[in-house]
Structures are given as C-alpha cells and as structure tokens.
Coordinates of N, CA and C in Angstrom, one line a residue:
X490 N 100.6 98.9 119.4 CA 100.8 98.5 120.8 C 102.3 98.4 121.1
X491 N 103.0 99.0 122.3 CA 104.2 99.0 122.8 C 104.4 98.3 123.1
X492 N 105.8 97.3 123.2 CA 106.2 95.9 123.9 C 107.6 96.3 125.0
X493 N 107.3 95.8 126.4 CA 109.1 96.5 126.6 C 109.7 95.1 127.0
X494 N 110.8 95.0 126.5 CA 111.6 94.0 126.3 C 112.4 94.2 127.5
X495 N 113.5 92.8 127.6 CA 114.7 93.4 128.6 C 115.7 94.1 128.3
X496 N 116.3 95.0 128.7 CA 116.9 95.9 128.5 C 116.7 97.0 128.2
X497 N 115.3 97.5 128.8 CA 114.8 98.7 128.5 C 114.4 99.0 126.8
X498 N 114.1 98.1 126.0 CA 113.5 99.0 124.5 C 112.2 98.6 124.5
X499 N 111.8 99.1 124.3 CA 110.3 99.9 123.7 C 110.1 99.4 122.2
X500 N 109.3 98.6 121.6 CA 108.9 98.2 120.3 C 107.7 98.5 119.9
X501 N 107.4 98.9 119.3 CA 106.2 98.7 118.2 C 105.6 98.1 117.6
X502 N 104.5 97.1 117.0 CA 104.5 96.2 116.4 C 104.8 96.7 115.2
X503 N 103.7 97.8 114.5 CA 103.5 98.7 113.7 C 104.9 99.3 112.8
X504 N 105.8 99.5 113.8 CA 106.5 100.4 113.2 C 107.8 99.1 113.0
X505 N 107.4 98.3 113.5 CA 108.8 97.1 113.1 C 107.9 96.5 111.9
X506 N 106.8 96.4 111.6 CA 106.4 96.0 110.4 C 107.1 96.9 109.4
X507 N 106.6 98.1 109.3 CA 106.4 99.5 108.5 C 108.0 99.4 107.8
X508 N 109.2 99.0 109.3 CA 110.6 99.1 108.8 C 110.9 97.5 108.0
X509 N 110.5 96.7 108.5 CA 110.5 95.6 107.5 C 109.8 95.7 105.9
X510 N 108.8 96.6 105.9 CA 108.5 96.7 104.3 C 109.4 97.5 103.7
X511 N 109.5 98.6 104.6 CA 111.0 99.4 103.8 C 112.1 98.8 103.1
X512 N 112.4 97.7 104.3 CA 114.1 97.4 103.3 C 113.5 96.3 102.5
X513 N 112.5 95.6 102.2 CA 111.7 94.9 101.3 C 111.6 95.3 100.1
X514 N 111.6 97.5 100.1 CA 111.4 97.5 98.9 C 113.0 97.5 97.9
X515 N 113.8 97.8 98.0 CA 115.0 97.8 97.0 C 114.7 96.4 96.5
X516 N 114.5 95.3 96.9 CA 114.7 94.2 96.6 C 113.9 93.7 95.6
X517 N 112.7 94.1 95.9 CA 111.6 94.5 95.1 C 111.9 95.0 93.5
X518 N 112.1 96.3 93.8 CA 112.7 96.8 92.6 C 113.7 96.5 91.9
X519 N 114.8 95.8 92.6 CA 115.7 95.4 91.5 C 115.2 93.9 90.9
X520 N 114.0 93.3 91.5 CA 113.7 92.0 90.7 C 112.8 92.5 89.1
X521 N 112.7 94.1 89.2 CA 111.6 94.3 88.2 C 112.4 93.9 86.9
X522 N 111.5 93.7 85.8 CA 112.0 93.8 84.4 C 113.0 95.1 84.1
X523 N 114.4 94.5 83.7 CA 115.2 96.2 83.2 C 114.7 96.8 81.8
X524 N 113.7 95.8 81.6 CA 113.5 96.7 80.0 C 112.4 97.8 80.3
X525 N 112.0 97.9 81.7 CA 111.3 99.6 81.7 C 112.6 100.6 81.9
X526 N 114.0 100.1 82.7 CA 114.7 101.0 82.9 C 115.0 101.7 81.2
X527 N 115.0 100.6 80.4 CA 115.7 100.8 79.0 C 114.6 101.6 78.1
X528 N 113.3 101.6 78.1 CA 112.0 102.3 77.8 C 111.6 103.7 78.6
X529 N 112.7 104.3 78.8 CA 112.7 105.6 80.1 C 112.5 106.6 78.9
X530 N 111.3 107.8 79.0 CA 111.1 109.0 78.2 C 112.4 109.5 77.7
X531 N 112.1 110.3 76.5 CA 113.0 111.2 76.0 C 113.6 112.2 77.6
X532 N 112.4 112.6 78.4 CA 112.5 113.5 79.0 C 111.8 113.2 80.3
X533 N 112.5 112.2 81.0 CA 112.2 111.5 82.3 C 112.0 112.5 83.3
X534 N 112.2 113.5 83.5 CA 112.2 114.1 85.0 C 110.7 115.3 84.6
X535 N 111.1 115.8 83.6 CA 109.4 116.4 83.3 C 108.7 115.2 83.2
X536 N 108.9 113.5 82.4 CA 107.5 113.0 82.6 C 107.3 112.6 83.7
X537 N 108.1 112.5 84.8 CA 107.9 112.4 85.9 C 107.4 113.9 86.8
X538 N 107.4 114.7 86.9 CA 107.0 115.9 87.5 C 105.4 116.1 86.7
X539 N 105.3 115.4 85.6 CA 103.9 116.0 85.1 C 103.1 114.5 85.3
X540 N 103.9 113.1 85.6 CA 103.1 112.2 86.0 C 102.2 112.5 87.1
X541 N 103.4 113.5 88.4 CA 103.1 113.5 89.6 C 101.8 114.7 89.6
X542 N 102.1 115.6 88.9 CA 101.2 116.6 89.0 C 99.9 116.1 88.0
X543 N 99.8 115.5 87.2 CA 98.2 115.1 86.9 C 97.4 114.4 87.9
X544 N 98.1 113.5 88.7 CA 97.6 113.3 89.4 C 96.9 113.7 91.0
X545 N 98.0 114.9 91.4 CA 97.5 115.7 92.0 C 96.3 116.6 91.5
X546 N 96.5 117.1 90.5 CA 95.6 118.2 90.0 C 94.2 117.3 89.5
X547 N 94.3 115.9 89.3 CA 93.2 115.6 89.0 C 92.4 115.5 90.3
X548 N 92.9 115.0 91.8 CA 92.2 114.7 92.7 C 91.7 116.5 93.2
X549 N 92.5 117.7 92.6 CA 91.8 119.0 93.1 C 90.4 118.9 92.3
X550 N 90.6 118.3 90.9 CA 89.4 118.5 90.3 C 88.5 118.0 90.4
X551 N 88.2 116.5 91.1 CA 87.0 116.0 91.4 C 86.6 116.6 92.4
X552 N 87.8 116.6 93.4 CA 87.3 117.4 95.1 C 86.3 118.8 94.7
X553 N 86.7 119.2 93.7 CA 85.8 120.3 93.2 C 84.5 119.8 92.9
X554 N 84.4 119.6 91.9 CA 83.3 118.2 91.8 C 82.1 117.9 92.5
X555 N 82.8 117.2 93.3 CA 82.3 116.2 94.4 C 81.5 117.2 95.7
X556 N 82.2 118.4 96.3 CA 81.8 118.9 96.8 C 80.2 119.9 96.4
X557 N 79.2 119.8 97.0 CA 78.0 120.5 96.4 C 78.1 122.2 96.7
X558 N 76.9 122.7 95.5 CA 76.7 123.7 95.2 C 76.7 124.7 96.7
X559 N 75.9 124.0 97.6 CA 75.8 125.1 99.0 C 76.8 125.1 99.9
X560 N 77.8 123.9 99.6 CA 79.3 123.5 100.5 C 80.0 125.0 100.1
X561 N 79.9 125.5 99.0 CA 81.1 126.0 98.2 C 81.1 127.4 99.5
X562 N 80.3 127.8 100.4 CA 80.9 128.6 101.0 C 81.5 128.9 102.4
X563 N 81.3 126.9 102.0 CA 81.5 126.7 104.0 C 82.9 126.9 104.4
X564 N 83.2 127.4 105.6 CA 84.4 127.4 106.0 C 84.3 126.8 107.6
X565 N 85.4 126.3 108.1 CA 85.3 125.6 109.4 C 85.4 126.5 110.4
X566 N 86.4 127.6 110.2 CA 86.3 128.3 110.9 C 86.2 130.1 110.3
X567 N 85.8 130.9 111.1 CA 85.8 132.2 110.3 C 87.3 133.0 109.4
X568 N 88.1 132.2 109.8 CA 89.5 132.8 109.7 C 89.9 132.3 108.5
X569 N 89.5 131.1 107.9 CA 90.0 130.2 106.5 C 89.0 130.4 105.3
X570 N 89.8 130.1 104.5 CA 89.1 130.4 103.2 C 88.2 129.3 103.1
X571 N 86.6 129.9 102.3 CA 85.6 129.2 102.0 C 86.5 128.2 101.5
X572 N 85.6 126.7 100.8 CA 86.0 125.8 99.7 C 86.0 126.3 98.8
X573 N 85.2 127.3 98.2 CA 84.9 127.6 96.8 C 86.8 129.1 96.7
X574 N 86.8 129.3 98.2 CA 88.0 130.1 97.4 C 89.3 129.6 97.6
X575 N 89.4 128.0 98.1 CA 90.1 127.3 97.8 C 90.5 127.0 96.5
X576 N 89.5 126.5 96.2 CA 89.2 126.3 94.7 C 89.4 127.2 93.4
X577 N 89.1 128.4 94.1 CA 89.9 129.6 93.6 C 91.4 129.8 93.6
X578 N 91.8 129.6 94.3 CA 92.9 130.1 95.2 C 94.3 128.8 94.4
X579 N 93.5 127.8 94.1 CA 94.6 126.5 93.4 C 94.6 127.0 91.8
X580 N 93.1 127.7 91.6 CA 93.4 127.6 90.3 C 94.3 129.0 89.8
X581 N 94.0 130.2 90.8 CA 95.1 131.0 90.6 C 96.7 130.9 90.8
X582 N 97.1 129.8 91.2 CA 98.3 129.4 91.8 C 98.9 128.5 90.3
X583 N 97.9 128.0 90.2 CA 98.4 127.0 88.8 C 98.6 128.2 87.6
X584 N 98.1 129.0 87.2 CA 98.0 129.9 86.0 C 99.4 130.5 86.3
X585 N 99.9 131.3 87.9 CA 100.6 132.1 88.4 C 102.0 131.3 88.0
X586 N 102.2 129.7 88.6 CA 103.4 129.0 88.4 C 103.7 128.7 86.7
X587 N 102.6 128.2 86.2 CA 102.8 127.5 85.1 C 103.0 128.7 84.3
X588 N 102.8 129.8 83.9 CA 102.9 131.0 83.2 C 104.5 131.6 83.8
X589 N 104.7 131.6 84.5 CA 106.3 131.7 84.8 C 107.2 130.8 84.2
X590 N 106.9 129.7 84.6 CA 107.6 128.4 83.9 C 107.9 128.1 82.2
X591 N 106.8 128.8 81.9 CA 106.4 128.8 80.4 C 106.9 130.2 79.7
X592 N 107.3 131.1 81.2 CA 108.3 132.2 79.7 C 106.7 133.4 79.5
X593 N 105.4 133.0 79.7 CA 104.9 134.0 79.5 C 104.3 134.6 80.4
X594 N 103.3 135.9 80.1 CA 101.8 136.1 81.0 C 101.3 136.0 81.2
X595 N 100.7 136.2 82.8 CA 100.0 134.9 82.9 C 98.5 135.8 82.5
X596 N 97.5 134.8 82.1 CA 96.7 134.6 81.3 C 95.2 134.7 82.1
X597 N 95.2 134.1 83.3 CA 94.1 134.7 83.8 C 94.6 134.6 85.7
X598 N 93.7 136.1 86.0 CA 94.3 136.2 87.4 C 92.9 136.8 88.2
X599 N 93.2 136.5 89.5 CA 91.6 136.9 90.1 C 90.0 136.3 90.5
X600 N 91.1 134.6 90.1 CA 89.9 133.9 89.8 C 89.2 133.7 91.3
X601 N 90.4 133.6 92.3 CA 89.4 133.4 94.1 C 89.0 134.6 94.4
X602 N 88.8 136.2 93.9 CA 88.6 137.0 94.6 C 87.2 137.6 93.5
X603 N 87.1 136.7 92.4 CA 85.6 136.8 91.2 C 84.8 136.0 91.3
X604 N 84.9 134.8 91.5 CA 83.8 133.8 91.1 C 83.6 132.8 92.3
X605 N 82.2 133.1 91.9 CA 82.0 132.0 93.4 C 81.2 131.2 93.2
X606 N 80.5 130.8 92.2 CA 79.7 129.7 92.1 C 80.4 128.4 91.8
X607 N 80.0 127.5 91.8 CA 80.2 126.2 91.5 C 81.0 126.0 90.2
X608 N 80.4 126.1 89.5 CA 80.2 125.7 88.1 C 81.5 126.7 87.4
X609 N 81.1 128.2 87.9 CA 82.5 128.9 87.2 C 83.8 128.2 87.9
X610 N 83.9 128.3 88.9 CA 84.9 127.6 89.5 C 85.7 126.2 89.2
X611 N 84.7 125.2 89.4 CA 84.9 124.4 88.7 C 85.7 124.6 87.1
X612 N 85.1 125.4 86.1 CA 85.6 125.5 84.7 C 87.1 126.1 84.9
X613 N 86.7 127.1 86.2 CA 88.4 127.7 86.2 C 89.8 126.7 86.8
X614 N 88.9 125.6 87.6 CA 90.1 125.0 87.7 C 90.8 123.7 86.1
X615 N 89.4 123.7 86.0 CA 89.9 122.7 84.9 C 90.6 123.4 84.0
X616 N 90.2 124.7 83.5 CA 91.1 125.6 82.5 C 92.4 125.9 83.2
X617 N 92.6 126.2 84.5 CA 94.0 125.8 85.0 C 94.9 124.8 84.7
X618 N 94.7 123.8 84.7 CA 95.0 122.6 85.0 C 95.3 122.5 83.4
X619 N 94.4 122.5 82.5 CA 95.0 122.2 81.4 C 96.2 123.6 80.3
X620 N 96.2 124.5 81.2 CA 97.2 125.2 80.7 C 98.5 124.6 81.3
X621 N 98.2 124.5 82.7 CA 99.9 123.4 83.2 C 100.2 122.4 82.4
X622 N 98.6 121.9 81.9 CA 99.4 120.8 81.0 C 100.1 121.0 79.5
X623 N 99.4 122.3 79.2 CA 100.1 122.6 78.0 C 101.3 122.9 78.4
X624 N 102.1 123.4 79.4 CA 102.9 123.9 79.8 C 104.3 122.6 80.1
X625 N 103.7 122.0 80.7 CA 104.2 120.3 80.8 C 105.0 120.0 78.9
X626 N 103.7 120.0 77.9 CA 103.5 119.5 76.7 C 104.6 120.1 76.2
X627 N 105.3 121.7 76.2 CA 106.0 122.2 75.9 C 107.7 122.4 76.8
X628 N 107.6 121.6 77.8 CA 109.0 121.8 78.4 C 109.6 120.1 78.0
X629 N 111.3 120.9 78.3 CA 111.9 119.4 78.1 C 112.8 119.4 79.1
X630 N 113.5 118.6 79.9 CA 114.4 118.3 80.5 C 115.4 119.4 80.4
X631 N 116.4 119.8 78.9 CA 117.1 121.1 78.8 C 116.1 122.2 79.4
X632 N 114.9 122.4 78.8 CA 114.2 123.7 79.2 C 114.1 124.1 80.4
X633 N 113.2 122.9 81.3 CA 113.2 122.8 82.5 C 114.3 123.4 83.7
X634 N 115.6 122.8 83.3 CA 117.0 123.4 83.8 C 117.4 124.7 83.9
X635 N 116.9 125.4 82.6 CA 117.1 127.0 82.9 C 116.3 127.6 84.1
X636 N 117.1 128.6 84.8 CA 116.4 129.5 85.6 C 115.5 130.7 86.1
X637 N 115.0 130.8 86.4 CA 113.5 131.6 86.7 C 114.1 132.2 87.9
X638 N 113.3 134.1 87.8 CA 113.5 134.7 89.3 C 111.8 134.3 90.0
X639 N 111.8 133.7 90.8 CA 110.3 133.6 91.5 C 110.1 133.7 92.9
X640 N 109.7 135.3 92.9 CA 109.7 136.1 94.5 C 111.3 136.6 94.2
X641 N 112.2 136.4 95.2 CA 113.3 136.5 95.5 C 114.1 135.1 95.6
X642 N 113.8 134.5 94.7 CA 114.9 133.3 94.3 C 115.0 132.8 92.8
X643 N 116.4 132.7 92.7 CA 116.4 131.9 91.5 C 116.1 130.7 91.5
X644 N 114.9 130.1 90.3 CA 114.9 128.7 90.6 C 114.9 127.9 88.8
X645 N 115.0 126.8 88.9 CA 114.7 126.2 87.7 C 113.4 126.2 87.4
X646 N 112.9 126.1 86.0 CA 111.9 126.3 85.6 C 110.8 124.8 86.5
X647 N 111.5 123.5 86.0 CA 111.0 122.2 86.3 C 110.6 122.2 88.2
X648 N 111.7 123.2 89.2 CA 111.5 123.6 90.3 C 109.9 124.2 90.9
X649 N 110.1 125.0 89.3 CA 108.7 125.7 89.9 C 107.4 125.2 90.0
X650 N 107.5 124.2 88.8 CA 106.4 123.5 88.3 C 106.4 122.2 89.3
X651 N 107.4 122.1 90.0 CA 107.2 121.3 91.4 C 106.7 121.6 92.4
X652 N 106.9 122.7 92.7 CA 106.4 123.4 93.6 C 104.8 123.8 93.4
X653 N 104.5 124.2 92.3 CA 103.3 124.0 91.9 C 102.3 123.3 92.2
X654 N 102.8 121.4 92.1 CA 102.1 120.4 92.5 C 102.2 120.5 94.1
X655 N 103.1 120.8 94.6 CA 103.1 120.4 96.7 C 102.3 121.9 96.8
X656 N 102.2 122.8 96.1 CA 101.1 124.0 96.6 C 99.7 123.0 96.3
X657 N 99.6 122.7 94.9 CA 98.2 122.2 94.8 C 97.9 120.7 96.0
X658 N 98.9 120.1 96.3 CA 98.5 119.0 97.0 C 98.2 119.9 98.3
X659 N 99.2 120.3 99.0 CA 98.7 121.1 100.2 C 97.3 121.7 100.3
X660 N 97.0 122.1 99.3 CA 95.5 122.9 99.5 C 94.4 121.4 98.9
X661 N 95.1 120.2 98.3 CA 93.5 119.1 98.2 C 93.5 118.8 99.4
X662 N 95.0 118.5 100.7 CA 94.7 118.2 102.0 C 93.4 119.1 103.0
X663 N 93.3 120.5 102.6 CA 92.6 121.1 103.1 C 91.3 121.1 102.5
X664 N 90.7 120.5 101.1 CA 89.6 120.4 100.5 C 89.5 119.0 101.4
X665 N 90.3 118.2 101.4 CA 89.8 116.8 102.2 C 89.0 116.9 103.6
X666 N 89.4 118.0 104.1 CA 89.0 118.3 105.5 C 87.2 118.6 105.0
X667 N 87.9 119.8 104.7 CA 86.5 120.5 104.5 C 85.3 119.3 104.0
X668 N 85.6 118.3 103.0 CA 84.7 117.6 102.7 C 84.2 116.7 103.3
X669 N 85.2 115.9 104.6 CA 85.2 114.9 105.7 C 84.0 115.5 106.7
X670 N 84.5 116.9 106.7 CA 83.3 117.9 107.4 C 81.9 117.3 107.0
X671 N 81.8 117.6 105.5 CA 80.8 117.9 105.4 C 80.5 116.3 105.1
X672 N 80.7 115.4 105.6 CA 80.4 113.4 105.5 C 80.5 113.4 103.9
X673 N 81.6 113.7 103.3 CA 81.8 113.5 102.0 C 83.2 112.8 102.1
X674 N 83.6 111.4 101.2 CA 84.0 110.6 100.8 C 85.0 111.7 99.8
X675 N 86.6 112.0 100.3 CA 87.2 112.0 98.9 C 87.6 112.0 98.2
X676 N 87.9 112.2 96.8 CA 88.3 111.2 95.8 C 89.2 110.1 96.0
X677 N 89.9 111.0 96.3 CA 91.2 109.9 96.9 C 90.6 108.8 97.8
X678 N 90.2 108.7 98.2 CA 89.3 107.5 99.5 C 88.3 106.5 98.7
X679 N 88.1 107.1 97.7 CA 86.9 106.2 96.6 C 87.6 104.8 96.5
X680 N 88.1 104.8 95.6 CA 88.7 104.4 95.2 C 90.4 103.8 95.3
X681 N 90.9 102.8 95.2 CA 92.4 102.3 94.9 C 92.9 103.1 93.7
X682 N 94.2 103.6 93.7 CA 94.6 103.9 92.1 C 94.9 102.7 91.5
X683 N 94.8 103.0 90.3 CA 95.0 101.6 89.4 C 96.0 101.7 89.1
X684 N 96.6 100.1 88.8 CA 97.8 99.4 89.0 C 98.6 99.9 87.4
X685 N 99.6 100.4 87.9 CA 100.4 100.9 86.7 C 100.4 99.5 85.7
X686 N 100.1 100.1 83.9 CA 100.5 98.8 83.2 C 101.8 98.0 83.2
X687 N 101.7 96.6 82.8 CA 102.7 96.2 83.0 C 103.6 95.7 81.8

C-alpha cells in the first residue's frame, strides 16, 4: 500500500520493510561465530558453486518426479517445449557444460530429441546430474581458474559450471509453471529448506 507524505514522496510499506531487512543483514553476519570463517574448504569457491548447483539440480529432479506420466507431453502453448523435453533439454545441457568443464567428451547427447517417457527421462537427468557431480568431485579452485573456449568466448572452467546451474535454474522456473498449470505443488513450495547445521 502507497503512503504520500508531505512533500511529494510516495512510500511503501513493503518496500521500507524489505530495505530495513537489508541493512539488518551485515549486522547479522558479522555477529556470527568466526570459527566458520576459520573452517572455510580447501576449495571454497567450487564448494560453493557445487553447494549452489546441487541444490538447483536437485529441485530439476524432483520437478521431474513429481510431475505425472501423461503431464510429460503437455505444453502451454504450441510454440514451447513439452515438460518431458524440458527435462530433456536440462539434462542435455548438464552433460554439454560439465564435459567441457571436465576437459572431456561429452558422454551422452540427444537425450530431448530420444526419449520421452517418464521414467527414461527421469534416469537421464539423474545420470546428468551425477556426472556434474563427478565433475564438481574432480575440480579445485586452481583447476577451475583455467580457461575454456565455450561458443565464442573464453571462459573459466568454474564460469562454466556456473552457468550451468542459472541454465538449469532458468528451465526449473519454467517446470514450475508448467506444474502450477497442472495444480501441482513444487518442490520448492513443499517444503522450507532446512536450516544450515550449526
């Protein structure tokens, strides 16, 4: 709700909340314990880039999941890809990045334009998903750093594999739709994530 004051400004309640949590948080964070700053990985920026992407890639894989067997060919409109070659389409994206990143071949290719059942699908993302992670398992901070040509740019290996995750998040936004469509709840909506250990 808009408030107008004198002198012409325009307030928000919302958004003068939203800016009071903001500067709340530094404060916040410098009250934490420094002994997690002092307990920081060998290789903080990959565990951080593979924190961020398990967690992405896990919510593609329940959205997989969770969506049913006769959903897999709905599309909202004629012009977008079914769910099922969404589903396709993340798990060929993860093989594509993470096999770059990792220096090899990539290993399987074709998967949104072969399979269209459920169940294959499903397997193929999860077998995606766990080659990124092998791929994660095997990079370090030096490794990461070195450069990759991908398309027409040079980028760092750990770049790519970031990019990776904001491709696969961008396409769970579009599994969300599709599943809202269909009065499906998801993953992400289930549930709170749970509270980092302390």
């Amino acid at each position: 709700m808009w408030h107008d004051f004198p002198g012409g400004i325009l307030v928000n309640k919302r958004l003068c909340f939203a800016f009071a949590a903001l500067l709340a948080v530094p404060g916040v964070l410098l009250g934490q314990d420094t002994s997690q700053a002092q307990a920081a990985p060998a290789n903080p920026i990959t565990a951080s880039e593979k924190g961020l992407y398990s967690f992405v890639s896990g919510a593609v894989v329940a959205a997989a999941q969770k969506m049913p067997e006769e959903n897999y060919s709905f599309k909202p409109t004629p012009d977008v890809r079914s769910f099922g070659q969404l589903v396709g389409h993340v798990a060929d994206a993860n093989y594509n990045f993470c096999a770059l990143a990792a220096g090899e071949a990539n290993p399987a290719k074709g998967i949104e334009k072969t399979k269209t059942s459920k169940a294959d699908l499903v397997a193929a993302i999860k077998d995606a998903v766990a080659y990124c992670n092998k791929t994660f398992d095997n990079m370090t901070d030096a490794k990461g750093s070195q450069m990759t040509k991908f398309m027409n740019f040079n980028m760092a290996k750990l770049t790519l594999l970031s990019l990776n995750t904001a491709h696969s998040d961008e396409h769970y936004g579009n599994m969300v739709t599709y599943l809202r469509i269909k009065g499906i709840v998801p993953p992400t909506s289930e549930n709170p994530p749970p509270q980092a250990p302390k």
